[in-house]
Amino acid sequence: MKFLLFELLNNPADSIGGGGKGTAAHVQVGTAWQGFRLQHGFSDTWGWIVEAQSVSWERWQPSIGLSAIWYEGSVRITGSILGGWLTQSGPYPWNGPSTEGRIQLSKPFGRLRPWLLLGSKHSLGNLRTEIQTQDELLIEDTLQTEWTMTGSMGLAIGIHKEWELSLGIDMPWVNYPNITIPGAHVAIAYRGAP
Amino acid sequence: MILFWLACSAPELGIMYDGARLDVIDMHLHTGEWGDIGEGSQRYLTSRFPFPFGLTPESLVEDTLSAQGIQRELDKGGLERGFLYSVYAPRSVGVSTNEFVISQIEQSDRLYGIASLSVEEWENQGEEQLSALNEALQHPKMIGVKLAHTHQHFRMDDPRYYPIYELAGNNQAPVYIHTGPSPFPGTNPTEPYINPLYLEEAIEMFPQTQFVLGHMCYDFINRKSDTMERCYELAARYDNIWLEPSAFGSRSSDPEGEVLAEAYTYVKENNLIDKMIFGSDGPQSPGFVADYTERNIDAMSRAGYTADEAERVLSGTAKELYNLPEYP
Amino acid sequence: MILFFISACINETVRYRRVDLTGTLSSEDMQSPMYVSAHHAWYDTDLLAHPAAMFDQEIFNPGDFSWTIDIPIPETFTEGLLIYVWQDTDNDEVFCGLNGDEEYSDMAYIDDETLFQINVQLTPQHACLAPEILYANFFE
């Protein structure tokens, strides 16, 4: 018996696995990654995304982007590209534009739906050097780049009509090749009708 | 109920070596507060933390470096006791005052303190600093003196500072000397500040003062061990010289454990085992003290140490040199 | 708009003050190199306060010299400029090294932080005095 709305729908909206027609959203809390994602599929294939991610409340990355379903069968595979901004406080501050490309997979088994997200994030910033000479202020900007590989996986569990609970682990590699400690999160997701 | 007992019961101390349970004392541990670390070293430390710890280093560092945090680290490795170091190195790693160290060691019967002093403005404030050091050493659990010429920027052969060695000797407080160049920003890596051969005059002049050569002259900048011969030479020649193998055998400096094993082999082959006193230079990061202890035990095993010889290194010599009571 | 965008992408800013240093390094030994270093006279506050904080060094021949230095302007407190020199008469690259010559040093103190052109006269004459000792001549 089908009692979850998105199980009744063809091409249901999904912000965790990606893709789908209609509106979906989720909010996640965890250690050390928190965030939300709002997604709206405006056609069978295409949708837009608005999201923000935070790490320990010291590093913020708001983004907007486009997503598309690449394959829809027993498995759904979607791809997304996003652009945004990365700002980080602390001993190594950062402040610059960012882009991200990612692939998401999910496969439903009744109420349960394992999912996987793989991505690559890039950001630019400048180290500014100001030298006061007798005659002028010399300003030199040196470009700095940051590359983060993202990887998350988890299990979404249908809990009530349009709602899912998702448990996930986060295994990104922030500012490669620096070492990153894995994290874990719990998310509450809404999967609305078209 | 069983869970409660497991959580609250005292950890089993000691490590197993060749069928025997051995006491372990870590004679080189650091405590302190994030705000008293210099900006350059804050950035250096942060760069070594895995993400996301570097975003909020203050809370991590202060938790790890507290008396409770250090006891947790000792427990993980089964270590019995540890010595916490005062540091006065504003040019590099910052300051951890005698008063702060005393406040930490008074929280635990497993912790002892190693005092230090500021040598900044020595020409004008030397007498005052010596007096403060002497006062710190009157605390029953402040049992030694720590100096790091490369961090504190004073020459090992400058007689202006010899009263420090004299005062330490008068108080039966062994002097720990950082030897070899350090990777921290703000240190002075030139020879008179890192090479204990420059200390030889003081070693001879104050035979009642015991000198512990920390890091055994290892070159952390070039990751070379050939400079360690300087420390071996002094240890073989003088009764008041001791060796301490901290930090250079860590996973980052010595991934395969070869340098540490070679050092222990040399020490055994040259009859210097009684001169070795174990220290880690922790806590550095959670789990480091336990891991470093394990790496030293592996190195001693590879070098063919008996259980008695291993116990000399791990706690026996420290108990004698620092006149420690038996731990209950 | 583009300028605004670019100027917003600043992770951090480091600041310097560029000073042209000229002068004479005097010695009877006109062959042995002179090791010159530049120091903040005072750096940082409270427990971290310390004198003679070096930020740059260079090697010159004895005689007239010219050196452009960029003095760091950190967020924390700094004051004054010290120029220190020692002469490597035994060419071992170590000041008063083991088994080497007794070597000599000198220091100049510039407290005017508005200058961009500074002239110093240095004559190594203090036996084996490192900067952390010699600075005290200016701060009794």
XYZ file of C-alpha atoms in Angstrom:
662
model
C 0.000 0.000 0.000
C 1.343 3.351 -1.046
C 0.976 5.963 1.667
C 3.820 8.293 0.802
C 2.797 10.944 -1.674
C 6.033 10.878 -3.626
C 5.668 7.141 -4.158
C 2.483 7.851 -6.057
C 4.023 10.516 -8.236
C 5.829 10.061 -11.484
C 9.199 11.877 -11.376
C 8.810 13.124 -7.764
C 10.763 16.180 -6.603
C 13.812 15.392 -4.495
C 16.385 17.761 -2.994
C 18.469 15.002 -1.386
C 18.893 12.715 -4.370
C 18.357 15.532 -6.832
C 15.951 16.200 -9.712
C 12.234 15.808 -10.098
C 9.304 18.006 -10.956
C 7.877 20.288 -8.317
C 9.313 21.683 -5.101
C 11.523 19.876 -2.635
C 13.653 21.112 0.232
C 15.641 19.863 3.161
C 17.420 21.223 6.194
C 20.373 19.374 7.658
C 22.199 19.658 10.945
C 25.268 17.757 11.922
C 28.872 17.868 12.747
C 30.416 19.785 11.234
C 28.255 20.474 8.188
C 24.912 22.249 8.337
C 22.746 23.688 5.589
C 19.567 23.793 3.569
C 18.675 23.212 -0.058
C 15.558 24.368 -1.912
C 14.907 22.877 -5.321
C 12.179 23.438 -7.883
C 11.845 21.343 -11.030
C 10.249 23.525 -13.714
C 10.184 20.761 -16.348
C 10.518 16.987 -16.413
C 14.277 17.368 -16.740
C 15.379 20.775 -15.462
C 15.209 22.527 -12.122
C 16.830 25.300 -10.144
C 18.532 25.076 -6.786
C 19.104 27.552 -3.950
C 21.208 26.378 -1.065
C 23.544 27.417 1.716
C 26.060 25.354 3.584
C 27.905 26.132 6.783
C 30.771 24.407 8.545
C 31.043 25.017 12.292
C 29.325 28.377 11.672
C 32.713 29.759 10.536
C 32.590 28.861 6.848
C 29.571 29.739 4.698
C 28.842 28.893 1.096
C 25.550 30.158 -0.392
C 24.930 29.060 -3.989
C 22.355 28.995 -6.771
C 22.359 26.603 -9.673
C 20.707 24.383 -12.246
C 20.099 20.676 -12.072
C 19.103 18.136 -14.684
C 18.041 14.531 -14.610
C 20.514 12.469 -16.623
C 18.904 9.092 -16.132
C 15.596 8.034 -14.683
C 14.916 4.330 -14.262
C 15.368 2.052 -11.301
C 18.091 4.525 -10.335
C 17.886 8.300 -10.686
C 21.064 10.073 -11.680
C 21.185 13.875 -11.714
C 23.844 16.459 -12.384
C 24.028 20.031 -11.075
C 26.164 23.085 -11.518
C 26.130 25.898 -8.986
C 27.745 29.294 -8.512
C 28.017 31.197 -5.273
C 30.290 32.682 -2.690
C 32.609 31.233 -0.071
C 33.357 33.190 3.063
C 35.375 31.870 5.987
C 36.520 33.466 9.222
C 39.188 32.233 11.630
C 42.993 32.200 11.255
C 42.749 31.538 7.489
C 40.009 33.849 6.217
C 38.505 33.402 2.765
C 36.242 35.614 0.732
C 35.580 34.855 -2.902
C 33.358 33.366 -5.624
C 32.847 29.641 -5.848
C 31.552 27.101 -8.339
C 30.513 23.532 -7.882
C 29.637 20.593 -10.096
C 28.072 17.470 -8.681
C 26.431 14.172 -9.468
C 23.723 12.632 -7.307
C 22.330 9.121 -7.338
C 19.402 7.611 -5.489
C 17.471 4.366 -5.660
C 14.188 3.765 -3.839
C 13.390 0.537 -2.005
C 9.894 1.184 -0.711
C 10.243 3.688 2.115
C 14.001 3.496 2.072
C 16.155 5.341 -0.394
C 19.951 5.202 -0.319
C 21.636 8.179 -1.937
C 25.089 9.311 -2.953
C 26.469 12.760 -3.773
C 29.861 13.407 -5.374
C 31.079 16.881 -6.285
C 33.935 19.214 -6.926
C 34.003 22.761 -5.515
C 36.369 25.502 -6.537
C 36.828 28.965 -5.105
C 38.968 31.991 -5.857
C 40.242 34.683 -3.543
C 43.040 37.205 -3.299
C 45.838 37.810 -0.864
C 46.310 41.580 -0.942
C 49.690 43.110 -0.263
C 49.817 46.845 0.441
C 53.195 48.561 0.482
C 53.320 52.182 1.552
C 56.249 53.890 -0.166
C 57.252 57.508 0.146
C 55.275 58.415 -2.973
C 52.374 56.010 -3.238
C 50.506 53.025 -1.902
C 51.397 49.969 -3.972
C 48.689 47.304 -4.079
C 49.304 43.813 -5.334
C 46.752 41.021 -5.356
C 47.864 37.408 -5.502
C 45.276 34.907 -6.637
C 44.564 32.044 -4.248
C 42.519 28.980 -5.117
C 40.784 26.353 -3.061
C 39.625 22.955 -4.296
C 37.244 20.842 -2.296
C 36.067 17.406 -3.320
C 32.707 16.614 -1.792
C 31.340 13.203 -1.023
C 28.259 12.292 0.993
C 26.116 9.223 1.251
C 23.178 8.253 3.331
C 19.756 6.780 3.666
C 16.474 8.650 3.328
C 13.481 7.151 5.130
C 9.904 8.048 4.265
C 8.147 9.040 7.463
C 4.851 10.727 6.601
C 3.144 11.575 3.317
C 5.474 14.284 1.938
C 8.282 14.005 4.438
C 11.528 12.060 4.716
C 14.203 11.756 7.352
C 17.710 11.373 6.004
C 20.828 10.194 7.787
C 24.104 10.839 6.050
C 27.846 10.846 6.416
C 29.996 13.559 4.883
C 33.452 12.723 3.594
C 34.687 15.811 1.787
C 38.278 16.743 1.175
C 38.311 20.462 1.943
C 41.144 22.520 0.447
C 42.860 19.467 -1.031
C 45.384 18.071 -0.080
C 44.694 19.059 3.548
C 43.155 16.304 5.616
C 39.467 16.541 6.514
C 37.718 14.765 9.354
C 34.491 13.035 8.166
C 31.186 14.293 9.512
C 27.639 13.084 9.938
C 24.268 14.774 9.609
C 20.573 14.296 9.934
C 18.149 16.040 7.586
C 14.440 16.551 7.382
C 13.239 16.680 3.781
C 10.038 17.841 2.131
C 9.052 16.318 -1.210
C 6.041 18.183 -2.453
C 3.699 17.646 -5.379
C 4.325 19.288 -8.765
C 25.185 -0.770 35.655
C 28.098 -2.458 33.912
C 28.257 0.460 31.489
C 28.366 2.887 34.421
C 31.197 0.915 36.003
C 33.124 0.823 32.737
C 32.721 4.569 32.244
C 33.708 5.513 35.768
C 36.402 2.980 36.626
C 40.022 4.103 36.636
C 41.884 3.240 33.452
C 44.455 0.478 33.673
C 47.849 2.149 33.640
C 51.039 0.718 32.225
C 51.924 -0.852 28.909
C 52.737 -4.443 28.097
C 56.277 -5.098 26.877
C 57.795 -8.505 26.444
C 55.291 -10.007 28.848
C 55.819 -7.402 31.575
C 53.622 -4.450 32.521
C 55.735 -1.294 32.583
C 55.076 2.144 34.081
C 55.276 5.023 31.632
C 55.963 8.662 32.477
C 55.813 11.314 29.756
C 58.357 13.946 30.753
C 57.397 16.413 28.002
C 53.843 17.723 27.725
C 52.467 21.164 26.996
C 49.590 23.099 28.454
C 48.429 26.614 27.723
C 45.824 28.970 26.378
C 45.210 29.893 22.732
C 45.386 33.632 23.357
C 48.952 33.368 24.661
C 50.259 31.798 21.461
C 51.866 34.211 18.969
C 49.980 34.977 15.769
C 52.528 33.255 13.518
C 52.422 30.066 15.549
C 48.636 30.185 15.754
C 48.576 30.099 11.960
C 51.218 27.368 11.838
C 49.318 25.201 14.305
C 46.025 25.852 12.540
C 47.513 24.793 9.219
C 48.407 21.431 10.754
C 44.921 20.738 12.095
C 42.651 18.612 9.939
C 39.576 20.429 8.623
C 37.314 21.601 10.240
C 39.317 21.884 13.510
C 41.317 24.762 12.040
C 38.141 26.863 11.773
C 37.736 26.988 15.540
C 41.188 26.087 16.875
C 40.749 27.866 20.186
C 38.243 25.454 21.689
C 40.086 22.381 20.452
C 43.454 23.578 21.715
C 42.226 24.677 25.108
C 40.316 21.453 25.653
C 43.280 19.317 24.623
C 45.802 21.329 26.642
C 43.829 21.472 29.900
C 44.721 19.252 32.855
C 41.638 17.148 32.137
C 42.458 16.931 28.441
C 46.019 15.858 29.149
C 44.876 13.224 31.637
C 42.551 11.881 28.953
C 45.532 11.628 26.617
C 47.610 9.858 29.285
C 44.757 7.412 29.884
C 44.489 6.542 26.192
C 48.061 5.316 26.180
C 48.098 3.838 29.685
C 50.641 6.427 30.840
C 50.992 6.845 34.570
C 52.171 10.436 34.948
C 53.238 13.460 32.912
C 55.251 16.667 33.240
C 53.642 19.914 32.038
C 55.983 22.613 30.737
C 55.952 26.316 31.347
C 57.043 28.189 28.246
C 58.150 31.794 27.811
C 58.673 32.113 24.060
C 56.743 35.159 22.831
C 58.709 35.203 19.567
C 57.497 31.753 18.533
C 55.123 29.424 20.370
C 53.962 31.920 22.983
C 53.719 31.838 26.729
C 52.421 29.383 29.297
C 53.310 30.852 32.657
C 54.537 29.092 35.779
C 51.360 30.208 37.519
C 49.185 28.633 34.821
C 51.124 25.369 34.945
C 50.813 25.263 38.731
C 47.057 25.814 38.399
C 46.904 22.755 36.115
C 49.132 20.362 38.060
C 47.291 21.105 41.286
C 44.228 19.470 39.688
C 45.836 16.037 39.439
C 48.240 13.841 41.380
C 49.445 12.477 38.012
C 50.809 15.779 36.762
C 54.042 17.595 37.643
C 55.322 20.968 36.439
C 58.482 22.141 34.749
C 59.114 25.825 35.403
C 60.638 28.398 33.082
C 61.344 32.110 32.868
C 61.294 34.965 30.403
C 64.678 35.997 29.032
C 63.264 38.995 27.158
C 64.846 42.224 28.431
C 67.401 40.074 30.274
C 69.830 42.933 30.789
C 67.191 44.896 32.652
C 64.978 42.213 34.179
C 67.213 39.161 34.585
C 67.395 39.347 38.371
C 63.640 39.691 38.657
C 63.092 36.702 36.366
C 65.561 34.539 38.288
C 63.770 35.386 41.484
C 60.411 34.405 39.936
C 61.887 31.124 38.703
C 63.275 30.371 42.135
C 59.882 31.044 43.667
C 58.153 28.734 41.180
C 60.614 25.954 41.992
C 59.616 26.102 45.666
C 56.271 24.556 44.706
C 56.586 20.851 45.657
C 55.364 19.693 42.236
C 57.517 22.050 40.134
C 60.433 19.712 39.614
C 62.509 21.034 36.736
C 63.345 23.916 34.412
C 62.614 24.196 30.704
C 64.712 26.321 28.336
C 64.490 26.582 24.557
C 67.254 28.844 23.308
C 66.025 28.674 19.708
C 62.510 29.736 20.728
C 63.626 32.237 23.369
C 66.501 33.734 21.368
C 69.464 33.490 23.678
C 72.812 31.896 22.984
C 73.706 28.663 24.735
C 77.225 29.960 25.375
C 76.324 33.412 26.718
C 77.531 33.613 30.349
C 74.916 36.273 31.104
C 72.398 33.423 31.329
C 74.542 30.995 33.323
C 72.850 31.984 36.610
C 69.791 30.095 35.323
C 71.746 26.830 35.229
C 73.255 27.560 38.628
C 69.882 28.309 40.185
C 68.397 25.116 38.736
C 71.275 23.073 40.146
C 70.870 24.653 43.569
C 67.203 23.620 43.510
C 67.950 20.056 42.288
C 65.806 20.883 39.260
C 67.053 19.263 36.031
C 67.174 21.679 33.081
C 65.429 20.554 29.922
C 67.112 22.100 26.878
C 65.426 22.160 23.473
C 68.095 21.120 20.960
C 68.078 21.189 17.172
C 66.199 23.560 14.867
C 62.438 23.835 15.205
C 59.830 24.129 12.432
C 57.945 26.866 14.285
C 58.026 30.400 12.861
C 59.917 32.916 14.957
C 62.668 30.584 16.148
C 66.369 31.353 15.750
C 67.834 28.390 13.851
C 71.497 29.433 13.970
C 74.068 27.205 15.628
C 74.605 28.954 18.986
C 70.863 28.628 19.646
C 70.350 24.969 18.672
C 73.651 23.122 19.076
C 74.323 21.920 22.644
C 78.058 21.822 21.996
C 77.771 25.572 22.663
C 76.494 24.619 26.116
C 79.580 22.616 26.994
C 81.173 25.351 29.087
C 78.048 25.568 31.253
C 77.812 21.769 31.489
C 81.343 21.673 32.871
C 80.932 24.749 35.048
C 77.801 23.443 36.812
C 78.322 19.700 37.362
C 75.562 19.654 39.975
C 73.073 20.791 37.330
C 71.464 18.033 35.276
C 70.827 18.848 31.598
C 68.213 16.927 29.600
C 68.834 17.343 25.872
C 65.343 17.455 24.378
C 64.718 16.055 20.896
C 68.270 14.670 20.950
C 69.531 17.319 18.492
C 67.222 16.144 15.684
C 66.942 18.596 12.772
C 63.188 19.121 12.320
C 63.638 21.573 9.468
C 65.693 19.364 7.158
C 64.415 16.133 8.739
C 67.944 14.870 9.279
C 69.338 12.795 12.101
C 73.085 13.254 11.531
C 73.118 16.193 13.985
C 72.070 13.773 16.742
C 75.710 12.763 17.143
C 76.229 16.037 19.025
C 73.831 14.952 21.744
C 75.229 11.411 21.882
C 78.721 12.835 22.244
C 77.757 15.003 25.217
C 75.736 12.222 26.875
C 78.706 9.867 26.633
C 81.151 12.446 27.955
C 79.278 14.008 30.888
C 77.506 12.436 33.857
C 75.071 15.359 34.043
C 73.693 14.936 30.506
C 70.484 13.071 29.673
C 68.639 12.403 26.416
C 64.970 12.812 25.580
C 63.515 11.420 22.320
C 60.373 13.510 21.858
C 58.648 14.467 18.614
C 61.231 13.358 16.038
C 59.709 9.879 15.857
C 56.199 11.118 15.079
C 54.223 9.904 12.082
C 54.900 13.151 10.237
C 58.664 13.321 10.948
C 59.450 9.618 10.798
C 56.638 7.753 8.991
C 58.376 4.360 8.961
C 59.791 4.685 12.474
C 63.323 4.212 11.164
C 64.882 7.293 12.777
C 63.483 6.353 16.171
C 64.634 2.736 15.828
C 68.117 3.868 14.739
C 68.314 6.210 17.728
C 67.341 3.482 20.192
C 69.785 1.092 18.541
C 72.637 3.602 18.809
C 71.762 4.292 22.456
C 71.799 0.580 23.306
C 74.998 -0.170 21.394
C 76.771 2.709 23.107
C 75.587 1.984 26.649
C 73.458 5.103 26.927
C 70.162 3.431 27.870
C 70.394 4.738 31.439
C 70.602 8.261 29.976
C 67.312 8.064 28.075
C 64.107 9.560 29.484
C 60.895 9.163 27.525
C 58.939 12.249 26.452
C 56.446 12.853 23.649
C 56.087 16.665 23.255
C 52.344 16.113 23.316
C 49.496 16.400 23.471
C 49.666 18.065 19.970
C 46.430 16.396 18.799
C 44.022 13.870 20.324
C 45.671 10.451 20.426
C 49.210 11.707 19.802
C 50.615 10.790 23.230
C 49.345 7.197 23.025
C 50.563 6.860 19.463
C 53.993 8.304 20.243
C 54.378 5.990 23.225
C 53.508 3.038 21.018
C 56.033 4.139 18.397
C 58.773 4.352 21.031
C 57.889 0.906 22.321
C 58.040 -0.451 18.766
C 61.417 1.203 18.260
C 62.788 -0.307 21.480
C 61.465 -3.694 20.477
C 63.139 -3.405 17.066
C 66.367 -2.399 18.807
C 66.206 -5.462 21.062
C 65.593 -3.778 24.426
C 64.768 -6.064 27.343
C 61.776 -5.239 29.527
C 64.118 -3.871 32.203
C 65.847 -1.622 29.672
C 62.520 -0.404 28.319
C 61.309 0.421 31.825
C 64.482 2.450 32.465
C 63.628 4.606 29.458
C 59.889 4.796 30.005
C 59.885 5.689 33.689
C 62.799 4.384 35.748
C 65.332 7.112 35.037
C 62.696 9.854 35.268
C 61.662 8.653 38.737
C 65.268 8.786 39.925
C 66.344 12.011 38.241
C 63.245 13.928 39.317
C 63.014 12.152 42.680
C 59.388 11.140 42.152
C 57.447 9.222 44.759
C 55.940 5.899 43.707
C 52.494 6.363 42.189
C 49.825 4.612 44.246
C 30.853 46.981 -10.730
C 33.808 44.841 -11.769
C 36.056 46.811 -9.416
C 33.620 46.232 -6.591
C 33.553 42.517 -7.374
C 37.340 42.224 -7.464
C 37.869 44.286 -4.349
C 35.386 42.126 -2.493
C 37.456 38.968 -3.157
C 40.146 39.750 -0.588
C 40.930 36.911 1.763
C 43.289 39.027 3.832
C 45.561 42.043 3.529
C 49.186 42.222 4.589
C 50.757 45.652 4.960
C 54.307 46.946 4.734
C 56.127 50.233 4.821
C 58.978 50.466 2.294
C 62.100 52.193 3.554
C 65.347 52.878 1.696
C 68.239 52.202 4.010
C 71.655 53.554 3.130
C 74.850 54.043 5.073
C 78.289 52.727 5.817
C 79.447 49.446 7.330
C 82.858 50.356 8.700
C 85.631 47.923 9.530
C 89.380 47.590 9.269
C 88.680 44.224 7.631
C 87.341 45.219 4.232
C 87.130 41.615 2.953
C 84.867 39.760 5.365
C 81.112 39.924 4.768
C 78.708 41.877 6.950
C 75.438 40.217 8.036
C 72.834 42.947 8.393
C 69.389 42.344 9.881
C 66.339 44.548 10.425
C 64.229 44.241 13.582
C 61.157 45.815 15.075
C 62.490 47.432 18.250
C 59.361 46.198 20.060
C 56.726 43.732 18.951
C 53.368 42.693 20.417
C 51.842 43.394 23.820
C 51.431 41.980 27.334
C 52.858 38.463 27.743
C 53.864 38.336 24.089
C 55.772 41.655 24.090
C 59.421 41.314 23.078
C 62.283 43.454 21.781
C 64.472 43.135 18.691
C 62.039 41.102 16.578
C 63.824 40.340 13.321
C 61.942 40.504 10.024
C 64.620 40.614 7.306
C 68.348 40.034 6.773
C 70.911 40.468 4.021
C 74.656 40.124 3.470
C 76.757 43.107 2.327
C 80.389 43.885 1.751
C 82.008 46.398 4.103
C 81.755 50.027 2.991
C 78.764 51.895 1.627
C 75.567 49.909 1.332
C 72.023 50.393 0.147
C 69.095 48.168 1.116
C 65.361 48.508 0.563
C 63.383 46.913 3.365
C 59.656 46.308 3.656
C 58.766 46.728 7.309
C 55.772 44.531 8.207
C 52.839 46.353 9.767
C 51.002 43.601 11.654
C 47.673 43.974 13.410
C 49.450 43.973 16.744
C 51.598 46.703 18.288
C 55.076 47.442 16.951
C 57.475 50.291 17.649
C 60.819 51.505 16.312
C 63.408 49.991 14.019
C 66.733 48.355 14.875
C 69.459 47.641 12.341
C 71.984 45.072 13.529
C 75.240 44.011 11.907
C 77.953 41.473 12.620
C 81.059 40.744 10.584
C 81.977 37.164 9.690
C 85.749 37.488 9.982
C 86.366 33.715 10.000
C 83.899 33.027 7.184
C 82.081 30.220 9.022
C 78.674 31.914 8.585
C 78.158 31.733 12.369
C 78.475 34.709 14.698
C 81.132 33.751 17.266
C 80.990 30.116 16.222
C 82.706 27.228 18.003
C 86.480 27.347 17.578
C 86.141 30.471 15.454
C 87.181 34.094 15.804
C 85.822 36.463 18.387
C 83.566 38.483 16.112
C 82.008 41.904 16.505
C 78.593 43.467 16.114
C 76.871 46.832 16.199
C 73.341 48.193 16.187
C 71.467 51.383 15.261
C 68.070 52.455 16.581
C 65.622 54.552 14.572
C 62.600 55.679 16.538
C 61.121 58.031 13.898
C 58.538 55.909 12.119
C 57.669 58.588 9.567
C 60.969 58.291 7.665
C 61.239 56.629 4.271
C 64.960 57.373 3.808
C 67.226 56.237 6.616
C 70.979 56.579 6.888
C 72.938 54.508 9.400
C 76.618 54.289 10.292
C 77.560 50.928 11.749
C 80.956 49.832 13.069
C 81.084 46.309 14.519
C 82.850 46.786 17.869
C 80.926 44.718 20.449
C 82.452 41.272 20.965
C 79.939 38.414 20.495
C 76.923 40.533 21.398
C 73.714 39.172 19.849
C 70.830 41.518 19.028
C 68.801 40.371 22.037
C 71.569 41.781 24.242
C 72.742 44.750 22.196
C 69.271 46.303 21.862
C 69.341 47.064 25.590
C 71.891 49.817 24.952
C 68.978 51.906 23.691
C 66.431 50.962 26.347
C 67.926 51.350 29.820
